[in-house]
Amino acid sequence: MLVSLMVKNLALIESAEVTFGKGLNILSGETGAGKSILMGSVNMALGGKVSRDVIRTGADYAYAELTFTAEPGVQKALADLDIYPEDGVYVFSRKLMGTRSICRINGESCSAAVMKQAGEYLLDIHGQNENQTLMKAQRQLELVDAYAGDAAAAALAKVQKCYVEYQSLRKEWEEETMDAAQLAREVSFAQFEVQEIQDAALRPGEDEELEEQYRKLTHAKSIAEALETAYAQTGYDSGSGAGEAVGRAVRALSGVIAYDKGLEGLHEQLMTIDSLLNDFNRELQDYADAVTFGQEDFYTVEERLNLINHLKDKYGSTIEKIQAYCQEKESYLEKLASYETYRQELKAKTDAAEKKLAEASKKLSGIRQKAAAQFATEVRHALEDLNFPALCFEIRFETLDHYTAGGTDGVTFYISTNPGQPARPLKEVASGGELSRIMLAVKAVLADRDAIGTQIFDEIDAGISGRTAQKVSEKLSVIAGRRQVICITHLPQIAAMADAHFLIEKQVEAGSTHTVIRGLDHEEETVELARMLGGVRITDAVLQNAREMKELADRTKNNGCENQTELSY
């Protein structure tokens, strides 16, 4: 159940908080007061798409927050999404700031997609445009599945799994259509690629070693000159090298150490330096003697690197990837060697998958058709309660000539609202007001089929009035006896049935326009009903009319809505 709604800085709403109750919660107000803004805030808090233009002028952000309670079944579904209640409630919030949007559930950041998915378990919104979706065949099929419940859901999941398997095998089979000439070309090309890679005799890490050698060979002259200079500057042969200088220093200290014992430490350090320098000079010479920079070595390394880079361009960016590609081609050649056998086995697998899909689709269709018959009966009864006398409502099936992930059923709702007229597809005959009532009937029938705690109707009363409006209000009250209903309406017949009534109104203060939302007490509710009945001038007669309407509505609810038809103003 939706416990509360909080909105800040959203369009004309500076700050608003509404606490909803059980039963039928009615929202009413003048045209343009901001009823659509309220629905927008619910959509925003549940991760829906929203324009940055909704941020109130002069504000830095817009904020919407919804607080829910949930039944155990819904709590389990939310737990599967790793969402758990805190203090018994779920708090969905979203803050919109410029190009940023921050979504949270119980204070934890989440994506808008997760928020939207979680919201579908808590709340069902019937918006002003949903009536049009009722005319689409796919939506009609979804409603049948919703009525069929867990049995259809399990069968549909099986069909979807079988469909994916079948499509994958079928695609593979259709792609394997080589004739003898194509097969020969494929074999020849694959053999060439494998042979080219095998002839290269690649070794992991070889390319890195060769690149290091190539760098040395490319800078051979600079390296040789550097070695020669280092040896001359640190050696003992030139007369001016560091080794010769240190040797002279050692001899100098050795000549006087007998006269000054304090020089022994310095003499030992100098001897160490001389020894290290001598070792360095010898190792430098050995390194220089071992280095060769032949032109032939350079060409050999360069040619090998060019070969490896060529193979990288064709088969993979590393030696490991090239070798893996070679293994794939070797496996491919094995398949080609027994290509006809492979195709026969693939065809057998495809046929088996198709049979499995056909059986799963047939089982799903049986579940759907059985459920659809009862569904149509219940919808027909619900429509009779909504002032559709002598109604014919049917759900007809056709078998598609192809497989889909949703099975092989095509579903069409047929209806006739006039005696003696044949039933025709809903999309061809239903008016706007009729669509509203049909959708309401469907929602009423499905109310016991899921654990969703809140149903929101936005302008469900479009295109109706008088006795029909009264019938709609009674049906809403019946649904509200099973789950919380929040309804935005402009009809007094519906508003009179409220268990809680909220007024949305626009106010101007200090040159600034605000939308405010407030709950109405009994007398205020009567005044609002009078406004809805009488328009601009509210006379004593209109007020009395409103009081009688509210009294009759209360009496209708207490006596049971289905058999009451008194309120037909």
XYZ file of C-alpha atoms in Angstrom:
569
model
C 0.000 0.000 0.000
C 1.153 3.534 -0.750
C 1.432 5.153 2.667
C 2.607 8.624 1.692
C 3.840 10.881 -1.091
C 6.274 13.755 -0.629
C 7.093 16.256 -3.383
C 9.463 19.239 -3.434
C 10.160 21.775 -6.171
C 8.314 19.880 -8.892
C 6.722 22.225 -11.448
C 4.166 24.296 -9.486
C 4.550 22.256 -6.292
C 6.986 23.874 -3.887
C 6.405 21.389 -1.092
C 3.624 18.861 -0.535
C 3.092 15.734 1.515
C 0.062 13.455 1.357
C -0.743 10.513 3.621
C -3.033 7.985 1.966
C -5.270 5.433 3.647
C -6.926 2.166 2.783
C -9.909 2.032 0.451
C -10.742 4.633 -2.181
C -8.564 7.771 -2.110
C -9.940 10.507 -4.363
C -7.953 13.424 -5.806
C -9.909 16.245 -7.393
C -9.391 19.865 -8.376
C -9.915 22.504 -11.026
C -8.502 21.911 -14.492
C -4.894 23.116 -14.496
C -4.508 22.861 -10.723
C -1.751 20.285 -11.047
C -3.319 16.824 -10.964
C -1.038 15.694 -13.775
C 1.968 17.005 -11.829
C 1.050 14.693 -8.985
C 1.006 11.700 -11.325
C 4.317 12.881 -12.731
C 5.825 12.837 -9.260
C 4.776 9.199 -8.791
C 6.291 8.322 -12.154
C 9.479 10.175 -11.242
C 9.837 8.419 -7.872
C 9.463 5.046 -9.582
C 12.306 5.623 -12.044
C 10.276 6.801 -15.032
C 11.551 9.162 -17.692
C 11.207 12.793 -16.690
C 12.231 16.090 -18.257
C 14.620 18.422 -16.422
C 12.075 21.154 -17.151
C 9.933 19.897 -14.256
C 12.299 21.476 -11.710
C 10.451 24.427 -10.202
C 11.624 27.816 -11.449
C 14.259 29.203 -9.110
C 14.999 25.830 -7.458
C 18.163 23.760 -7.829
C 16.466 20.382 -7.679
C 13.186 18.466 -7.738
C 12.467 15.675 -5.275
C 9.806 12.962 -5.064
C 9.443 10.278 -2.394
C 7.006 7.369 -2.020
C 6.603 5.224 1.099
C 5.077 1.751 0.781
C 4.105 -1.221 2.888
C 3.926 -4.621 1.194
C 2.310 -8.020 1.602
C 4.567 -11.086 2.185
C 4.353 -12.177 -1.471
C 5.555 -8.774 -2.663
C 8.254 -8.687 0.005
C 9.594 -11.979 -1.356
C 9.649 -10.640 -4.917
C 11.503 -7.521 -3.739
C 13.942 -9.655 -1.733
C 14.831 -11.412 -5.003
C 15.960 -7.957 -6.178
C 17.995 -7.589 -2.962
C 15.535 -4.991 -1.614
C 14.382 -5.332 1.984
C 12.072 -3.244 4.201
C 13.335 -0.931 6.903
C 11.036 -0.475 9.886
C 8.387 -2.297 7.876
C 8.341 0.101 4.909
C 9.984 0.713 1.539
C 10.986 4.300 0.751
C 11.534 5.145 -2.917
C 13.091 8.566 -3.565
C 14.540 10.404 -6.538
C 16.324 13.724 -6.696
C 16.662 15.539 -10.004
C 19.464 18.102 -10.349
C 20.367 19.553 -13.721
C 21.831 16.648 -15.679
C 22.031 14.347 -12.633
C 19.449 12.042 -11.131
C 19.905 10.206 -7.820
C 17.649 7.207 -7.177
C 17.429 5.543 -3.766
C 15.455 2.737 -2.152
C 15.587 2.849 1.651
C 18.546 5.214 1.407
C 20.617 2.910 -0.831
C 21.561 4.164 -4.294
C 20.149 2.206 -7.214
C 19.535 2.556 -10.933
C 16.297 3.942 -12.330
C 15.749 0.559 -14.026
C 15.867 -1.317 -10.698
C 13.580 1.271 -9.107
C 11.095 0.873 -11.942
C 11.203 -2.928 -11.762
C 10.659 -2.896 -7.997
C 7.808 -0.410 -8.326
C 5.888 -2.781 -10.605
C 5.415 -5.133 -7.642
C 3.972 -2.373 -5.449
C 1.804 -0.236 -7.648
C -0.220 -0.457 -10.880
C -0.873 2.820 -12.684
C -3.724 3.203 -15.129
C -2.801 6.379 -16.971
C -4.798 8.374 -19.450
C -3.094 6.656 -22.400
C -3.393 3.060 -21.192
C -6.901 2.658 -22.608
C -5.403 2.823 -26.095
C -3.048 -0.064 -25.340
C -6.096 -2.242 -24.686
C -6.728 -2.273 -28.429
C -3.336 -3.864 -29.147
C -3.258 -7.628 -29.617
C -0.083 -8.035 -27.558
C -1.637 -6.232 -24.601
C -4.737 -8.407 -24.823
C -2.556 -11.519 -24.741
C -0.688 -10.168 -21.702
C -3.996 -9.661 -19.879
C -5.022 -13.244 -20.573
C -1.662 -14.414 -19.195
C -2.120 -12.231 -16.130
C -5.500 -13.853 -15.465
C -4.080 -17.357 -16.028
C -1.541 -16.638 -13.293
C 1.357 -18.870 -12.250
C 0.442 -21.730 -14.586
C 0.715 -19.473 -17.643
C 3.859 -17.794 -16.307
C 5.632 -21.150 -15.883
C 4.482 -22.390 -19.296
C 5.522 -19.100 -20.918
C 8.986 -19.318 -19.342
C 9.333 -22.832 -20.806
C 8.289 -21.571 -24.248
C 10.776 -18.709 -24.091
C 13.599 -21.086 -23.157
C 12.672 -23.516 -25.956
C 12.346 -20.639 -28.418
C 15.858 -19.356 -27.734
C 17.292 -22.863 -28.163
C 15.351 -23.466 -31.368
C 16.234 -20.118 -32.915
C 19.927 -20.639 -32.172
C 19.959 -24.090 -33.793
C 17.836 -22.961 -36.709
C 20.125 -20.030 -37.415
C 23.166 -22.303 -37.293
C 21.452 -24.792 -39.604
C 20.438 -22.121 -42.116
C 23.984 -20.759 -42.214
C 25.441 -24.216 -42.920
C 24.419 -24.496 -46.579
C 27.719 -25.021 -48.416
C 27.810 -26.992 -51.646
C 30.819 -29.096 -52.702
C 32.661 -26.155 -54.280
C 32.098 -23.900 -51.263
C 33.177 -26.695 -48.945
C 36.386 -27.175 -50.906
C 37.142 -23.459 -50.745
C 36.499 -23.348 -47.004
C 38.776 -26.347 -46.422
C 41.523 -24.897 -48.598
C 41.445 -21.502 -46.921
C 41.352 -22.917 -43.384
C 44.252 -25.266 -44.203
C 46.240 -22.302 -45.532
C 45.688 -20.315 -42.351
C 46.614 -23.215 -40.088
C 49.723 -23.974 -42.144
C 50.802 -20.344 -42.140
C 50.599 -20.178 -38.358
C 52.225 -23.559 -37.793
C 55.103 -22.734 -40.173
C 55.852 -19.654 -38.100
C 56.539 -21.875 -35.044
C 55.625 -19.069 -32.669
C 56.753 -19.116 -29.055
C 54.949 -17.151 -26.317
C 57.005 -14.131 -25.289
C 59.110 -14.299 -28.430
C 57.835 -11.007 -29.780
C 58.900 -9.137 -26.627
C 62.393 -10.630 -26.767
C 62.739 -9.746 -30.439
C 61.576 -6.188 -29.863
C 64.280 -5.759 -27.207
C 66.923 -7.147 -29.584
C 65.636 -4.898 -32.338
C 66.015 -1.834 -30.133
C 69.626 -2.793 -29.374
C 70.483 -3.451 -33.009
C 68.818 -0.247 -34.179
C 70.997 1.758 -31.774
C 74.129 -0.380 -32.160
C 76.474 2.501 -33.002
C 75.334 4.589 -30.034
C 75.698 1.625 -27.662
C 79.203 0.803 -28.940
C 80.350 4.396 -28.565
C 78.889 4.614 -25.064
C 80.661 1.407 -23.993
C 83.949 2.620 -25.402
C 83.637 5.994 -23.653
C 82.675 4.414 -20.331
C 85.593 1.993 -20.493
C 88.079 4.754 -21.324
C 86.824 7.026 -18.547
C 86.882 4.341 -15.865
C 89.883 2.221 -17.003
C 93.538 1.954 -16.123
C 95.113 2.101 -19.591
C 94.643 5.645 -20.828
C 96.538 7.396 -18.084
C 93.593 9.696 -17.513
C 90.908 7.167 -16.574
C 89.217 7.012 -13.204
C 90.895 3.684 -12.416
C 94.372 5.124 -12.915
C 93.509 8.177 -10.784
C 92.163 6.061 -7.924
C 95.274 3.866 -8.136
C 97.508 6.899 -7.700
C 95.445 8.019 -4.712
C 95.791 4.579 -3.113
C 99.556 4.664 -3.537
C 99.746 8.170 -2.058
C 97.889 7.206 1.134
C 99.833 3.955 1.429
C 103.076 5.995 1.617
C 101.976 7.984 4.687
C 99.635 5.661 6.579
C 102.475 4.487 8.795
C 102.776 8.032 10.187
C 99.054 8.617 10.855
C 96.836 5.773 12.046
C 93.746 7.977 11.531
C 94.156 7.475 7.789
C 93.545 3.725 7.986
C 89.743 4.052 7.600
C 90.029 6.376 4.636
C 92.655 4.132 3.091
C 90.353 1.110 3.403
C 87.462 3.003 1.752
C 89.708 4.019 -1.104
C 90.926 0.435 -1.508
C 87.270 -0.675 -1.724
C 86.544 1.952 -4.367
C 89.554 0.818 -6.330
C 88.439 -2.809 -6.129
C 84.833 -1.980 -7.184
C 86.033 0.187 -10.039
C 88.424 -2.515 -11.198
C 85.586 -5.110 -11.152
C 83.243 -2.717 -12.980
C 85.841 -1.986 -15.631
C 86.468 -5.677 -16.209
C 82.715 -6.508 -16.462
C 82.236 -3.555 -18.816
C 84.963 -4.926 -21.067
C 83.442 -8.429 -20.981
C 79.998 -7.008 -21.905
C 81.508 -5.011 -24.782
C 83.377 -8.076 -26.044
C 80.176 -10.161 -25.949
C 78.007 -7.652 -27.826
C 77.818 -8.188 -31.553
C 76.049 -5.843 -33.945
C 76.240 -7.634 -37.252
C 74.092 -6.424 -40.114
C 72.945 -9.994 -40.708
C 71.609 -10.207 -37.111
C 69.688 -6.999 -37.655
C 68.026 -8.290 -40.826
C 67.176 -11.642 -39.183
C 65.481 -9.991 -36.191
C 63.670 -7.471 -38.382
C 62.349 -10.176 -40.706
C 61.102 -12.293 -37.799
C 59.349 -9.317 -36.212
C 57.720 -8.440 -39.520
C 56.373 -11.999 -39.800
C 54.947 -11.952 -36.282
C 53.336 -8.526 -36.787
C 51.832 -9.744 -40.063
C 50.266 -12.697 -38.279
C 49.000 -10.389 -35.519
C 47.254 -8.236 -38.114
C 45.507 -11.313 -39.544
C 44.791 -13.548 -36.582
C 45.120 -11.754 -33.242
C 46.906 -8.996 -31.362
C 49.110 -11.385 -29.321
C 50.940 -14.639 -29.966
C 48.526 -16.375 -27.556
C 45.547 -15.153 -29.577
C 47.167 -16.274 -32.831
C 47.694 -19.759 -31.416
C 44.107 -19.839 -30.117
C 42.870 -18.881 -33.603
C 44.909 -21.733 -35.060
C 43.266 -24.180 -32.655
C 39.808 -22.888 -33.635
C 40.609 -23.430 -37.308
C 41.910 -26.921 -36.617
C 38.589 -27.732 -34.914
C 36.753 -26.166 -37.852
C 38.688 -28.383 -40.274
C 37.680 -31.429 -38.249
C 34.045 -30.339 -38.618
C 34.453 -29.793 -42.358
C 36.012 -33.223 -42.734
C 32.649 -34.707 -41.771
C 30.491 -31.836 -42.942
C 27.504 -33.807 -44.215
C 27.346 -35.838 -41.035
C 27.576 -32.620 -39.032
C 24.697 -31.065 -41.002
C 22.532 -34.130 -40.509
C 23.184 -34.088 -36.769
C 22.462 -30.344 -36.646
C 19.217 -30.855 -38.584
C 18.182 -33.574 -36.148
C 18.902 -31.278 -33.196
C 16.947 -28.453 -34.858
C 13.961 -30.714 -35.525
C 14.028 -31.980 -31.932
C 14.169 -28.389 -30.627
C 11.244 -27.414 -32.867
C 9.184 -30.352 -31.611
C 9.977 -29.388 -28.042
C 8.954 -25.772 -28.765
C 5.737 -26.892 -30.466
C 4.793 -29.029 -27.471
C 5.549 -26.204 -25.025
C 3.562 -23.731 -27.147
C 0.617 -26.131 -27.342
C 0.619 -26.578 -23.564
C 0.732 -22.795 -23.050
C -2.101 -22.316 -25.541
C -4.254 -24.841 -23.684
C -3.707 -23.009 -20.394
C -4.511 -19.691 -22.022
C -7.695 -20.851 -23.755
C -9.038 -22.453 -20.618
C -8.314 -19.305 -18.605
C -9.626 -17.015 -21.376
C -13.074 -18.588 -21.284
C -13.459 -17.866 -17.569
C -11.754 -14.479 -17.952
C -14.235 -13.426 -20.646
C -17.156 -14.485 -18.461
C -15.914 -12.466 -15.485
C -15.152 -9.408 -17.628
C -18.623 -9.654 -19.172
C -20.222 -9.691 -15.714
C -18.053 -6.757 -14.633
C -19.088 -4.826 -17.745
C -22.757 -5.504 -17.035
C -22.162 -3.869 -13.649
C -20.730 -0.901 -15.546
C -23.959 -0.205 -17.461
C -23.315 -2.409 -20.510
C -26.681 -4.193 -20.927
C -27.034 -7.043 -23.446
C -23.292 -7.148 -23.855
C -21.346 -9.734 -25.836
C -17.663 -10.051 -24.920
C -15.449 -12.819 -26.295
C -11.748 -13.689 -26.416
C -10.899 -15.397 -29.685
C -7.739 -17.292 -30.510
C -5.912 -17.931 -33.741
C -2.793 -20.018 -34.304
C 0.096 -18.060 -35.751
C 1.955 -19.472 -38.733
C 5.287 -18.938 -37.016
C 6.881 -19.406 -33.613
C 7.432 -16.522 -31.207
C 8.940 -16.213 -27.754
C 5.367 -15.750 -26.506
C 4.004 -18.920 -28.096
C 1.859 -19.415 -31.185
C -1.306 -17.702 -29.993
C -2.892 -14.648 -31.515
C -5.542 -13.170 -29.227
C -8.268 -10.674 -30.087
C -10.939 -9.217 -27.808
C -14.338 -9.154 -29.546
C -17.245 -7.077 -28.270
C -20.782 -6.076 -29.176
C -22.569 -3.469 -27.077
C -25.780 -3.464 -29.104
C -28.318 -6.318 -29.207
C -28.497 -8.064 -32.562
C -25.107 -6.801 -33.703
C -22.298 -9.329 -34.253
C -19.226 -9.052 -32.073
C -16.324 -7.268 -33.743
C -12.697 -6.666 -32.722
C -12.481 -4.218 -29.849
C -10.187 -1.847 -31.739
C -12.833 -1.397 -34.454
C -15.847 -0.517 -32.347
C -14.987 0.802 -28.872
C -15.317 4.524 -28.115
C -13.174 6.381 -25.587
C -15.740 6.094 -22.786
C -16.335 2.422 -23.549
C -12.591 1.715 -23.478
C -12.382 3.299 -20.028
C -15.086 1.026 -18.680
C -13.676 -2.064 -20.369
C -10.250 -1.390 -18.873
C -11.846 -0.820 -15.463
C -13.683 -4.126 -15.773
C -10.447 -5.896 -16.660
C -8.658 -4.282 -13.703
C -11.502 -5.291 -11.396
C -11.296 -8.911 -12.520
C -7.523 -8.988 -12.174
C -7.558 -7.326 -8.745
C -7.524 -10.697 -6.986
C -4.891 -12.174 -9.315
C -1.803 -10.425 -7.976
C -0.422 -9.100 -4.710
C -0.047 -5.476 -5.838
C -1.277 -3.300 -2.999
C -2.150 -0.076 -4.827
C -4.054 0.741 -7.999
C -3.920 4.277 -9.393
C -6.538 5.462 -11.901
C -5.864 8.713 -13.703
C -8.978 10.016 -15.488
C -10.684 6.582 -15.630
C -13.900 8.590 -15.964
C -13.031 10.057 -19.360
C -16.016 10.111 -21.714
C -18.668 9.000 -19.197
C -21.396 10.690 -17.150
C -24.713 10.148 -15.413
C -25.743 6.580 -14.606
C -22.607 5.157 -16.199
C -20.431 7.356 -13.981
C -22.328 6.026 -10.950
C -21.694 2.462 -12.047
C -17.996 3.216 -12.466
C -17.842 4.703 -8.963
C -19.433 1.578 -7.521
C -16.926 -0.659 -9.302
C -14.035 1.461 -8.023
C -15.388 1.081 -4.519
C -15.554 -2.695 -4.967
C -11.928 -2.792 -6.094
C -11.010 -0.543 -3.154
C -12.407 -3.182 -0.844
C -9.678 -5.542 -2.059
C -6.752 -3.163 -2.460
C -5.947 0.510 -2.023
C -7.234 2.655 -4.899
C -6.088 6.193 -5.701
C -8.241 7.900 -8.317
C -7.931 11.293 -9.984
C -11.391 12.362 -11.129
C -13.552 15.287 -12.192
C -16.873 13.498 -11.682
C -18.846 14.038 -8.446
C -20.402 10.566 -8.639
C -16.937 9.025 -8.265
C -15.652 11.580 -5.739
C -18.694 10.954 -3.503
C -17.585 7.334 -2.995
C -14.266 8.449 -1.438
C -12.999 6.939 1.782
C -10.500 9.813 1.793
C -10.744 12.920 -0.389
C -7.820 15.225 -1.302
C -8.104 18.582 -3.044
C -5.452 19.791 -5.480
C -5.656 23.529 -5.963
C -3.595 26.347 -7.382
C -2.822 29.368 -5.213
C -1.102 32.670 -5.994
C 0.867 34.334 -3.209
C 3.140 37.370 -3.576
C 3.062 37.014 -7.336
C 4.118 33.358 -7.235
C 1.918 30.388 -8.227
C 1.841 27.262 -6.050
C -0.014 23.982 -6.221
C -1.101 22.640 -2.829
C -2.631 19.307 -1.857
C -4.704 18.892 1.272
C -7.058 16.377 2.794
C -10.691 17.395 3.184
C -12.897 16.967 6.219
C -16.556 16.048 5.833
C -17.856 19.602 5.321
C -15.001 20.534 2.949
C -15.695 17.386 0.970
C -19.316 18.470 0.601
C -18.202 21.877 -0.708
C -15.869 20.217 -3.233
C -18.676 17.940 -4.423
C -20.857 21.028 -4.813
C -18.161 22.675 -6.913
C -17.940 19.570 -9.093
C -21.746 19.550 -9.425
C -22.470 23.231 -9.844
C -19.427 24.844 -11.330
C -18.609 28.482 -10.459
C -21.807 29.380 -8.502
C -22.419 27.130 -5.525
C -25.989 27.718 -4.330
C -27.690 26.316 -1.272
C -29.520 23.915 -3.556
C -26.262 22.634 -5.000
C -24.805 22.210 -1.497
C -27.872 20.260 -0.418
C -27.558 18.177 -3.536
C -23.912 17.454 -2.646
C -24.853 16.419 0.926
C -27.478 14.038 -0.376
C -25.011 12.615 -2.880
C -22.444 11.938 -0.167
C -25.048 10.392 2.152
C -26.346 8.158 -0.605
C -22.792 7.163 -1.537
C -22.024 6.201 2.050
C -25.237 4.222 2.224
C -24.415 2.508 -1.068
C -20.982 1.462 0.224
C -22.421 0.196 3.472
C -25.133 -1.814 1.721
C -22.861 -3.212 -0.973
C -22.177 -1.415 -4.236
C -23.105 -4.028 -6.767
C -26.866 -3.748 -6.371
C -27.128 0.020 -5.792
C -27.822 2.543 -8.547
C -29.278 5.548 -6.706
C -26.591 8.111 -7.571
C -27.168 9.000 -11.198
C -26.897 12.757 -11.099
